[in-house]
Short mmCIF file of C-alpha atoms and ligand atoms in Angstrom, two decimals:
data_model
loop_
_atom_site.label_atom_id
_atom_site.label_comp_id
_atom_site.label_asym_id
_atom_site.label_seq_id
_atom_site.Cartn_x
_atom_site.Cartn_y
_atom_site.Cartn_z
CA MET A 1 20.69 56.74 59.12
CA GLN A 2 18.42 57.17 62.28
CA LYS A 3 19.52 60.17 65.00
CA LYS A 4 21.37 58.37 67.69
CA ASP A 5 19.47 58.21 70.90
CA PRO A 6 21.13 58.33 73.40
CA PRO A 7 23.71 60.75 71.21
CA ILE A 8 27.25 59.78 70.88
CA LEU A 9 29.17 62.03 72.53
CA VAL A 10 33.32 62.78 71.92
CA THR A 11 34.11 60.58 74.89
CA ARG A 12 32.77 58.49 77.53
CA PRO A 13 34.77 57.77 80.66
CA SER A 14 35.92 54.30 81.49
CA LEU A 15 34.90 52.72 84.85
CA PRO A 16 36.09 49.74 86.71
CA PRO A 17 33.38 47.13 88.09
CA VAL A 18 31.34 48.98 90.84
CA GLU A 19 31.78 46.18 93.15
CA GLU A 20 35.70 46.63 92.91
CA TYR A 21 35.22 50.39 93.67
CA GLU A 22 32.84 49.87 96.60
CA SER A 23 35.24 47.58 98.14
CA LEU A 24 38.07 50.23 98.21
CA VAL A 25 35.13 52.72 99.14
CA ARG A 26 34.63 50.63 102.41
CA GLU A 27 38.45 50.46 103.14
CA ILE A 28 38.47 54.19 102.83
CA PHE A 29 35.08 54.54 105.24
CA SER A 30 36.89 52.12 107.74
CA SER A 31 40.23 54.05 107.77
CA ARG A 32 38.20 57.24 108.04
CA TYR A 33 41.31 58.65 106.44
CA LEU A 34 39.80 60.58 103.49
CA THR A 35 42.43 62.75 101.75
CA ASN A 36 46.03 64.15 102.72
CA GLY A 37 48.06 61.49 101.52
CA GLY A 38 46.32 58.19 102.59
CA ALA A 39 46.80 54.68 102.06
CA GLN A 40 45.21 54.96 98.39
CA HIS A 41 47.21 57.96 97.60
CA GLN A 42 50.35 56.11 98.76
CA LYS A 43 49.49 53.20 96.82
CA LEU A 44 48.83 55.04 93.73
CA GLU A 45 51.87 57.20 93.62
CA ARG A 46 53.93 54.28 93.70
CA ALA A 47 52.18 52.49 91.09
CA LEU A 48 52.27 55.41 88.78
CA LYS A 49 55.87 56.13 89.29
CA GLU A 50 56.37 52.42 87.71
CA LYS A 51 53.73 52.98 84.97
CA LEU A 52 55.34 56.21 83.83
CA ALA A 53 59.21 55.05 84.59
CA THR A 54 59.70 58.20 86.66
CA PRO A 55 61.87 58.42 89.79
CA ASN A 56 59.58 61.10 91.50
CA LEU A 57 55.81 61.26 91.12
CA ARG A 58 53.26 63.62 92.89
CA LEU A 59 49.70 63.36 92.57
CA PHE A 60 47.19 66.31 92.25
CA SER A 61 43.74 67.35 92.77
CA ASN A 62 43.46 68.05 88.60
CA GLY A 63 46.11 68.57 85.85
CA HIS A 64 45.27 72.32 85.93
CA LEU A 65 46.44 72.61 89.56
CA ALA A 66 49.11 70.39 88.77
CA LEU A 67 50.59 72.69 86.04
CA GLU A 68 50.41 75.68 88.31
CA CYS A 69 52.20 74.18 91.06
CA ALA A 70 54.72 72.50 88.74
CA ILE A 71 55.17 76.31 87.17
CA SER A 72 55.50 77.93 90.92
CA ALA A 73 57.89 75.13 91.79
CA LEU A 74 60.38 76.36 88.92
CA ASN A 75 61.08 79.67 91.29
CA LEU A 76 61.42 81.77 88.26
CA GLU A 77 62.05 85.42 87.84
CA PRO A 78 59.11 87.21 86.32
CA GLY A 79 59.13 87.08 82.54
CA GLU A 80 57.83 85.08 79.59
CA ILE A 81 57.04 81.54 79.04
CA ILE A 82 57.05 80.08 75.48
CA THR A 83 54.36 77.73 74.71
CA THR A 84 51.69 76.85 71.96
CA PRO A 85 48.30 78.28 71.66
CA PHE A 86 46.68 74.83 69.87
CA THR A 87 45.97 73.27 73.17
CA PHE A 88 43.23 73.41 75.92
CA VAL A 89 43.03 76.93 77.56
CA SER A 90 44.52 75.43 80.85
CA THR A 91 48.02 75.73 79.59
CA THR A 92 47.81 79.35 78.92
CA HIS A 93 45.76 80.05 82.11
CA ALA A 94 48.38 78.46 83.89
CA ILE A 95 50.87 80.47 82.63
CA VAL A 96 49.09 83.50 83.14
CA ARG A 97 47.80 82.67 86.48
CA CYS A 98 51.49 82.15 88.00
CA GLY A 99 52.22 85.65 86.72
CA PHE A 100 54.06 84.94 83.65
CA THR A 101 53.65 86.23 80.11
CA PRO A 102 52.74 83.48 77.13
CA VAL A 103 54.59 83.80 74.25
CA PHE A 104 53.14 81.67 71.19
CA CYS A 105 55.35 79.35 69.18
CA ASP A 106 53.78 77.91 66.14
CA VAL A 107 53.44 74.23 65.69
CA GLU A 108 54.61 71.70 63.68
CA PRO A 109 52.05 71.25 60.32
CA ASP A 110 52.28 67.57 60.74
CA TYR A 111 51.96 66.67 64.30
CA PHE A 112 50.60 70.25 65.76
CA THR A 113 53.33 70.27 68.53
CA LEU A 114 55.45 73.09 69.33
CA ASP A 115 57.90 73.60 66.27
CA ALA A 116 61.33 73.55 67.28
CA THR A 117 62.47 75.17 64.21
CA LYS A 118 60.60 78.27 64.89
CA LEU A 119 61.47 78.22 68.97
CA GLU A 120 64.78 80.00 69.03
CA ALA A 121 63.56 82.90 67.53
CA LYS A 122 60.98 83.43 70.30
CA ILE A 123 64.05 83.39 73.34
CA THR A 124 64.41 86.93 74.68
CA PRO A 125 66.41 88.04 77.61
CA ARG A 126 63.13 87.84 79.49
CA THR A 127 62.25 83.97 78.61
CA ARG A 128 62.25 81.82 81.59
CA ALA A 129 61.05 78.29 80.63
CA ILE A 130 59.58 76.17 77.74
CA LEU A 131 56.20 74.75 78.12
CA PRO A 132 55.22 72.59 75.14
CA VAL A 133 52.31 70.36 75.07
CA HIS A 134 52.00 66.75 73.65
CA VAL A 135 48.80 67.39 71.93
CA TYR A 136 46.44 64.55 71.26
CA GLY A 137 49.28 62.35 72.97
CA ASN A 138 51.58 62.91 70.13
CA PRO A 139 55.00 63.57 71.87
CA CYS A 140 56.69 66.97 70.76
CA ASP A 141 60.20 66.79 69.35
CA MET A 142 61.66 66.71 72.71
CA ASP A 143 65.52 66.21 71.62
CA ALA A 144 65.31 69.53 69.15
CA ILE A 145 63.56 71.51 72.13
CA GLU A 146 65.82 70.28 74.71
CA ALA A 147 68.99 70.90 72.94
CA ILE A 148 68.02 74.57 72.59
CA ALA A 149 66.70 74.81 75.96
CA SER A 150 69.89 73.77 77.48
CA ARG A 151 71.80 76.14 74.95
CA HIS A 152 69.77 78.87 76.53
CA ASN A 153 69.70 77.39 80.37
CA LEU A 154 66.16 77.30 80.24
CA PRO A 155 63.74 74.29 82.03
CA VAL A 156 61.21 72.72 79.89
CA LEU A 157 58.02 71.87 81.33
CA TYR A 158 55.87 69.46 79.32
CA ASP A 159 52.13 69.78 79.44
CA ALA A 160 51.70 66.01 79.19
CA ALA A 161 47.81 65.85 79.79
CA HIS A 162 47.08 63.75 76.74
CA ALA A 163 50.18 61.73 77.04
CA PHE A 164 49.54 59.19 79.86
CA GLY A 165 51.57 56.10 79.11
CA VAL A 166 53.23 57.26 75.74
CA THR A 167 56.98 56.47 75.16
CA ILE A 168 59.24 57.46 72.33
CA HIS A 169 61.51 54.68 71.10
CA GLY A 170 60.51 52.94 74.04
CA ARG A 171 61.55 55.70 76.59
CA ALA A 172 58.71 57.15 78.62
CA VAL A 173 57.81 60.90 77.97
CA ALA A 174 57.83 61.55 81.42
CA ASP A 175 61.77 60.88 81.51
CA TYR A 176 62.31 64.06 79.10
CA GLY A 177 62.89 67.65 80.34
CA THR A 178 62.19 69.33 83.91
CA ALA A 179 58.87 68.12 84.50
CA SER A 180 55.82 66.73 83.11
CA MET A 181 52.20 67.14 83.90
CA PHE A 182 49.69 64.52 83.34
CA SER A 183 45.93 64.95 83.77
CA PHE A 184 43.70 62.10 84.79
CA HIS A 185 40.47 63.75 84.06
CA ALA A 186 37.21 61.67 83.30
CA THR A 187 37.57 62.73 79.80
CA LYS A 188 41.10 61.04 79.55
CA CYS A 189 42.26 57.90 78.50
CA TYR A 190 43.18 57.20 81.91
CA ASN A 191 41.09 59.15 84.67
CA THR A 192 40.81 59.26 88.74
CA ILE A 193 37.63 61.00 88.41
CA GLU A 194 39.48 64.56 88.63
CA GLY A 195 43.28 64.36 88.98
CA GLY A 196 46.68 64.70 87.74
CA ALA A 197 50.51 64.36 88.46
CA VAL A 198 53.88 65.83 87.91
CA ALA A 199 56.67 63.74 87.08
CA THR A 200 60.17 64.83 87.56
CA LYS A 201 63.63 63.44 87.53
CA ASP A 202 64.74 66.03 90.28
CA ALA A 203 64.23 65.02 93.87
CA ALA A 204 64.48 68.45 95.19
CA TYR A 205 61.84 69.81 92.86
CA ALA A 206 59.39 66.99 93.82
CA GLU A 207 59.82 68.22 97.38
CA LEU A 208 58.92 71.83 96.49
CA LEU A 209 55.63 70.56 94.80
CA ASN A 210 54.66 68.80 98.17
CA GLY A 211 54.50 72.45 99.27
CA TYR A 212 52.78 74.05 96.60
CA LYS A 213 50.12 71.94 96.64
CA ASN A 214 49.80 71.73 100.43
CA PHE A 215 49.64 75.10 101.58
CA GLY A 216 53.75 75.25 101.84
CA PHE A 217 53.51 72.44 104.64
CA HIS A 218 56.62 70.02 104.79
CA ALA A 219 56.43 69.24 108.39
CA ASP A 220 53.59 69.76 111.09
CA GLU A 221 54.86 73.37 111.66
CA GLU A 222 57.23 74.21 108.68
CA ILE A 223 55.69 76.26 106.07
CA ARG A 224 57.83 77.03 103.42
CA GLU A 225 55.99 77.88 100.40
CA ILE A 226 52.57 80.26 99.74
CA GLY A 227 51.31 76.77 98.38
CA GLY A 228 47.55 76.33 97.69
CA ASN A 229 45.59 73.36 98.10
CA ALA A 230 45.73 70.77 95.03
CA LYS A 231 45.71 67.55 97.04
CA MET A 232 43.99 64.10 95.10
CA ASN A 233 42.03 62.82 97.55
CA GLU A 234 41.16 58.85 98.52
CA PHE A 235 38.21 58.33 96.09
CA GLN A 236 39.95 59.66 93.29
CA ALA A 237 43.20 57.74 94.19
CA ALA A 238 40.93 54.58 94.61
CA MET A 239 39.35 54.97 91.05
CA GLY A 240 42.96 55.56 89.68
CA LEU A 241 44.18 52.51 91.07
CA LEU A 242 41.60 50.08 89.71
CA ASN A 243 41.61 52.42 86.35
CA LEU A 244 45.28 51.56 86.07
CA LYS A 245 44.33 47.70 86.33
CA TYR A 246 42.37 47.87 83.35
CA PHE A 247 44.61 50.27 81.43
CA ASP A 248 45.93 47.78 78.91
CA ASN A 249 42.49 46.80 78.16
CA GLU A 250 41.50 50.53 77.54
CA ILE A 251 43.88 51.11 75.37
CA ALA A 252 43.45 47.87 73.51
CA LYS A 253 39.86 48.71 72.97
CA ARG A 254 40.79 52.22 71.55
CA ALA A 255 43.15 51.20 69.24
CA LEU A 256 40.48 48.94 67.64
CA VAL A 257 37.96 52.08 67.37
CA ALA A 258 40.77 54.16 66.02
CA ALA A 259 41.92 51.59 63.54
CA ARG A 260 38.00 51.22 62.19
CA TYR A 261 37.81 54.88 61.56
CA ARG A 262 41.46 54.99 59.43
CA GLU A 263 40.04 51.93 57.48
CA ASN A 264 36.62 53.66 56.81
CA LEU A 265 38.03 57.23 56.03
CA SER A 266 41.77 56.52 54.42
CA GLY A 267 41.87 57.74 51.16
CA ILE A 268 39.23 60.46 51.17
CA ALA A 269 40.79 63.56 49.38
CA GLY A 270 40.74 66.38 51.66
CA LEU A 271 40.38 64.65 54.82
CA SER A 272 43.50 63.62 56.58
CA PHE A 273 44.58 61.78 60.04
CA ARG A 274 47.28 62.86 61.88
CA PRO A 275 50.58 61.13 61.59
CA VAL A 276 52.35 59.70 64.51
CA ARG A 277 55.75 60.92 65.22
CA ASP A 278 58.45 58.08 64.26
CA GLY A 279 59.15 55.62 67.31
CA ALA A 280 56.12 57.15 69.41
CA SER A 281 53.34 54.66 70.98
CA GLN A 282 49.90 55.56 71.17
CA ASN A 283 47.50 55.70 73.75
CA TYR A 284 44.51 56.86 71.29
CA ALA A 285 43.54 59.74 73.75
CA TYR A 286 41.70 61.56 70.80
CA LEU A 287 41.03 60.91 67.11
CA PRO A 288 41.65 64.49 65.63
CA VAL A 289 40.45 64.53 61.70
CA SER A 290 41.73 67.54 59.27
CA PHE A 291 39.46 69.03 56.72
CA ASP A 292 40.72 70.82 53.84
CA PRO A 293 37.64 72.75 52.78
CA THR A 294 39.13 73.38 49.07
CA VAL A 295 39.57 69.66 48.57
CA PHE A 296 36.97 68.31 50.93
CA GLY A 297 34.28 70.55 49.60
CA ALA A 298 32.69 71.08 53.01
CA THR A 299 34.36 72.98 56.14
CA ARG A 300 34.98 71.30 59.49
CA ASP A 301 32.26 73.35 60.97
CA GLU A 302 29.64 71.86 58.21
CA VAL A 303 30.84 68.22 59.12
CA SER A 304 30.57 69.06 62.85
CA ASP A 305 26.65 70.40 62.23
CA THR A 306 25.91 67.83 60.29
CA LEU A 307 26.91 65.15 62.62
CA LYS A 308 24.73 67.01 65.38
CA THR A 309 21.94 66.58 62.96
CA TYR A 310 22.45 62.68 63.76
CA GLY A 311 23.15 62.96 67.46
CA ILE A 312 26.95 62.92 67.38
CA PHE A 313 28.71 65.57 69.05
CA ALA A 314 32.34 65.44 67.89
CA ARG A 315 34.41 68.69 69.32
CA LYS A 316 36.42 71.06 67.81
CA TYR A 317 39.53 70.48 70.11
CA PHE A 318 41.12 73.04 69.93
CA TYR A 319 39.20 76.01 68.73
CA PRO A 320 39.40 78.87 69.16
CA LEU A 321 43.18 79.05 69.81
CA THR A 322 43.78 79.88 73.45
CA SER A 323 45.30 83.20 72.34
CA GLU A 324 42.37 84.19 70.68
CA SER A 325 40.21 83.47 73.68
CA ALA A 326 38.01 86.48 74.96
CA CYS A 327 40.05 86.70 78.09
CA TYR A 328 42.94 87.50 76.33
CA LYS A 329 41.30 89.84 73.46
CA GLY A 330 44.00 92.39 71.67
CA GLN A 331 46.76 90.72 73.65
CA PHE A 332 48.08 88.31 70.77
CA ASP A 333 47.83 88.31 67.22
CA PRO A 334 46.90 84.61 66.13
CA ALA A 335 48.10 85.37 62.58
CA GLU A 336 51.56 85.07 64.27
CA THR A 337 51.09 81.15 64.51
CA PRO A 338 49.51 80.41 61.07
CA ILE A 339 49.80 76.85 61.30
CA ALA A 340 48.10 76.58 64.72
CA LEU A 341 45.51 78.99 63.35
CA THR A 342 44.65 76.94 60.32
CA ALA A 343 44.55 73.89 62.43
CA SER A 344 42.13 75.35 64.51
CA ARG A 345 39.90 76.15 61.70
CA ASN A 346 40.15 72.61 60.15
CA VAL A 347 40.73 69.95 62.87
CA LEU A 348 37.46 67.94 64.30
CA THR A 349 37.92 65.28 67.15
CA LEU A 350 35.64 62.46 66.47
CA PRO A 351 34.16 60.39 69.12
CA LEU A 352 36.83 57.87 70.42
CA TYR A 353 36.06 55.71 73.65
CA ALA A 354 37.02 52.06 74.52
CA ASP A 355 33.38 51.20 74.51
CA LEU A 356 32.08 52.92 71.14
CA ALA A 357 30.61 50.22 69.25
CA LEU A 358 32.49 49.79 65.67
CA GLY A 359 28.89 49.57 64.10
CA ASP A 360 28.70 53.35 65.70
CA VAL A 361 32.17 54.15 64.14
CA ASP A 362 30.96 53.31 60.58
CA ASP A 363 27.63 55.38 61.23
CA ILE A 364 29.86 58.13 61.75
CA CYS A 365 32.03 57.35 59.16
CA GLU A 366 28.98 57.30 56.66
CA VAL A 367 27.88 61.04 57.76
CA VAL A 368 31.46 62.08 57.69
CA SER A 369 32.03 60.77 54.03
CA GLY A 370 28.63 61.79 53.09
CA CYS A 371 29.65 65.29 53.48
CA LYS A 372 32.30 65.46 50.79
CA LYS A 373 31.15 67.25 47.84
N1 T4K B 1 46.36 70.82 79.47
C1 T4K B 1 45.76 70.12 78.39
C2 T4K B 1 46.41 70.12 76.99
C3 T4K B 1 44.45 69.75 78.76
O1 T4K B 1 43.90 69.31 77.54
C4 T4K B 1 43.70 69.78 79.99
C5 T4K B 1 42.52 69.21 80.06
C6 T4K B 1 44.46 70.37 81.07
C7 T4K B 1 45.70 70.82 80.82
C8 T4K B 1 43.77 70.63 82.34
O2 T4K B 1 43.86 69.28 82.98
P1 T4K B 1 42.50 68.94 84.11
O3 T4K B 1 42.56 70.01 84.87
O4 T4K B 1 41.53 69.10 83.00
O5 T4K B 1 42.93 67.76 84.65
C9 T4K B 1 37.39 68.33 78.68
C10 T4K B 1 38.17 68.17 80.02
O6 T4K B 1 37.43 68.63 81.00
C11 T4K B 1 39.49 68.63 80.28
O7 T4K B 1 40.26 67.74 81.20
C12 T4K B 1 40.55 68.22 79.02
N2 T4K B 1 41.82 69.06 78.87
C13 T4K B 1 39.70 68.93 77.87
C14 T4K B 1 40.38 68.93 76.44
O8 T4K B 1 38.40 68.59 77.47
P2 T4K B 1 35.34 69.82 78.16
O9 T4K B 1 34.87 71.49 78.46
O10 T4K B 1 35.46 69.85 76.41
O11 T4K B 1 34.77 68.86 78.85
P3 T4K B 1 33.28 68.33 78.66
O12 T4K B 1 32.62 68.48 79.84
O13 T4K B 1 32.30 69.29 77.55
O14 T4K B 1 33.44 67.05 78.36
C15 T4K B 1 33.60 66.81 77.12
C16 T4K B 1 32.62 65.19 76.64
O15 T4K B 1 32.55 64.38 77.58
C17 T4K B 1 31.12 65.85 76.68
O16 T4K B 1 30.59 65.45 75.60
C18 T4K B 1 30.36 64.92 78.04
C19 T4K B 1 31.47 63.80 78.35
N3 T4K B 1 31.55 63.49 79.33
C20 T4K B 1 32.20 64.34 80.40
C21 T4K B 1 32.29 64.00 81.61
C22 T4K B 1 33.24 65.24 82.44
C23 T4K B 1 31.19 62.18 79.87
O17 T4K B 1 30.34 61.41 79.31
N4 T4K B 1 31.07 62.07 81.20
C24 T4K B 1 31.89 62.93 82.04
O18 T4K B 1 31.90 62.65 83.12
O19 T4K B 1 36.97 69.78 78.74
#
């Protein structure tokens, strides 16, 4: 097989027809309203409330700041927030940057989401909240997590960065917990270039989010919180409106790519796909594959390096564990979350995006299966 030129990257953002974006940009130009809750922003907020089946939704400039604002708006006393280390480092950074101590709970061996059976043992008198992650778009065991949270009177804030549009037994993930944060970054299955949202059933909490994302303003002369600036602008909102229009098509195309991977790679000893939680819909946000080196005969890193020689750039999402990041050196013991630690060594997320040609998927699979010894 020839080296891919241009290379195949782990993802490629989907874009609407440029003329449609141009037309919305013209509207923005003629309105001269560029940010701070303009017409596109209002339209997108309404449309996403419907899409995510939530009564209250606030838009943000990016998912990370959305998460920081969501934590701040919980108005917690200083203390600990229980989370998982098998995630993008944003999740842990948001907790720390808001002044809390992350406490890491291990993940389930199948789904890599926070293991509810290990959660209660992590709760102390200093626990203030639980922040689970719907990693790769696979929902957490929300019923079990929320049963424990309610016994201890703790809010649950979901990092739903990967879970746009996901439902479980027909119920939207945004309908669970105190709130859920969604990321609309360019690399996500739904994008507003950069962007994010927080969805919540609690109208008073949503009102606080307004303050945290806009310097604390609630009216011209009324500054209630020590908020920052995390507002989505009109150009982002316009992109979001158009990408929403094409979202079902996006998911249908991603589903075909994911199915082709499964067709080609199923049944190879030592290589496994993530199961989908019972009743959960899929948005095909990522294509994580686990390699058991003792059975497959090659390590995840060897597979990744071999793919690179063919111009194929898979990614090790999520390596290192957030708890092992250099900036947290010496503060946490990754051995305390052994399942997460193994996952971070064995998982490779293969390229997945709507326009990835099935012929390219076949080539990627040929290289991957060729690594087996
Ligand atoms: N919580 C979780 C669980 C998250 O996964 C994330 C973000 C957040 C919170 C925070 O949400 P945001 O603040 O980002 O909204 C990427 C994304 O930047 C990040 O959004 C995402 N998670 C994370 C998992 O992946 P990198 O450092 O891997 O991105 P980068 O630039 O290496 O891009 C990945 C590939 O995509 C590259 O091969 C290039 C390609 N690409 C990228 C961009 C931006 C394109 O082809 N076009 C593009 O425009 O973090």
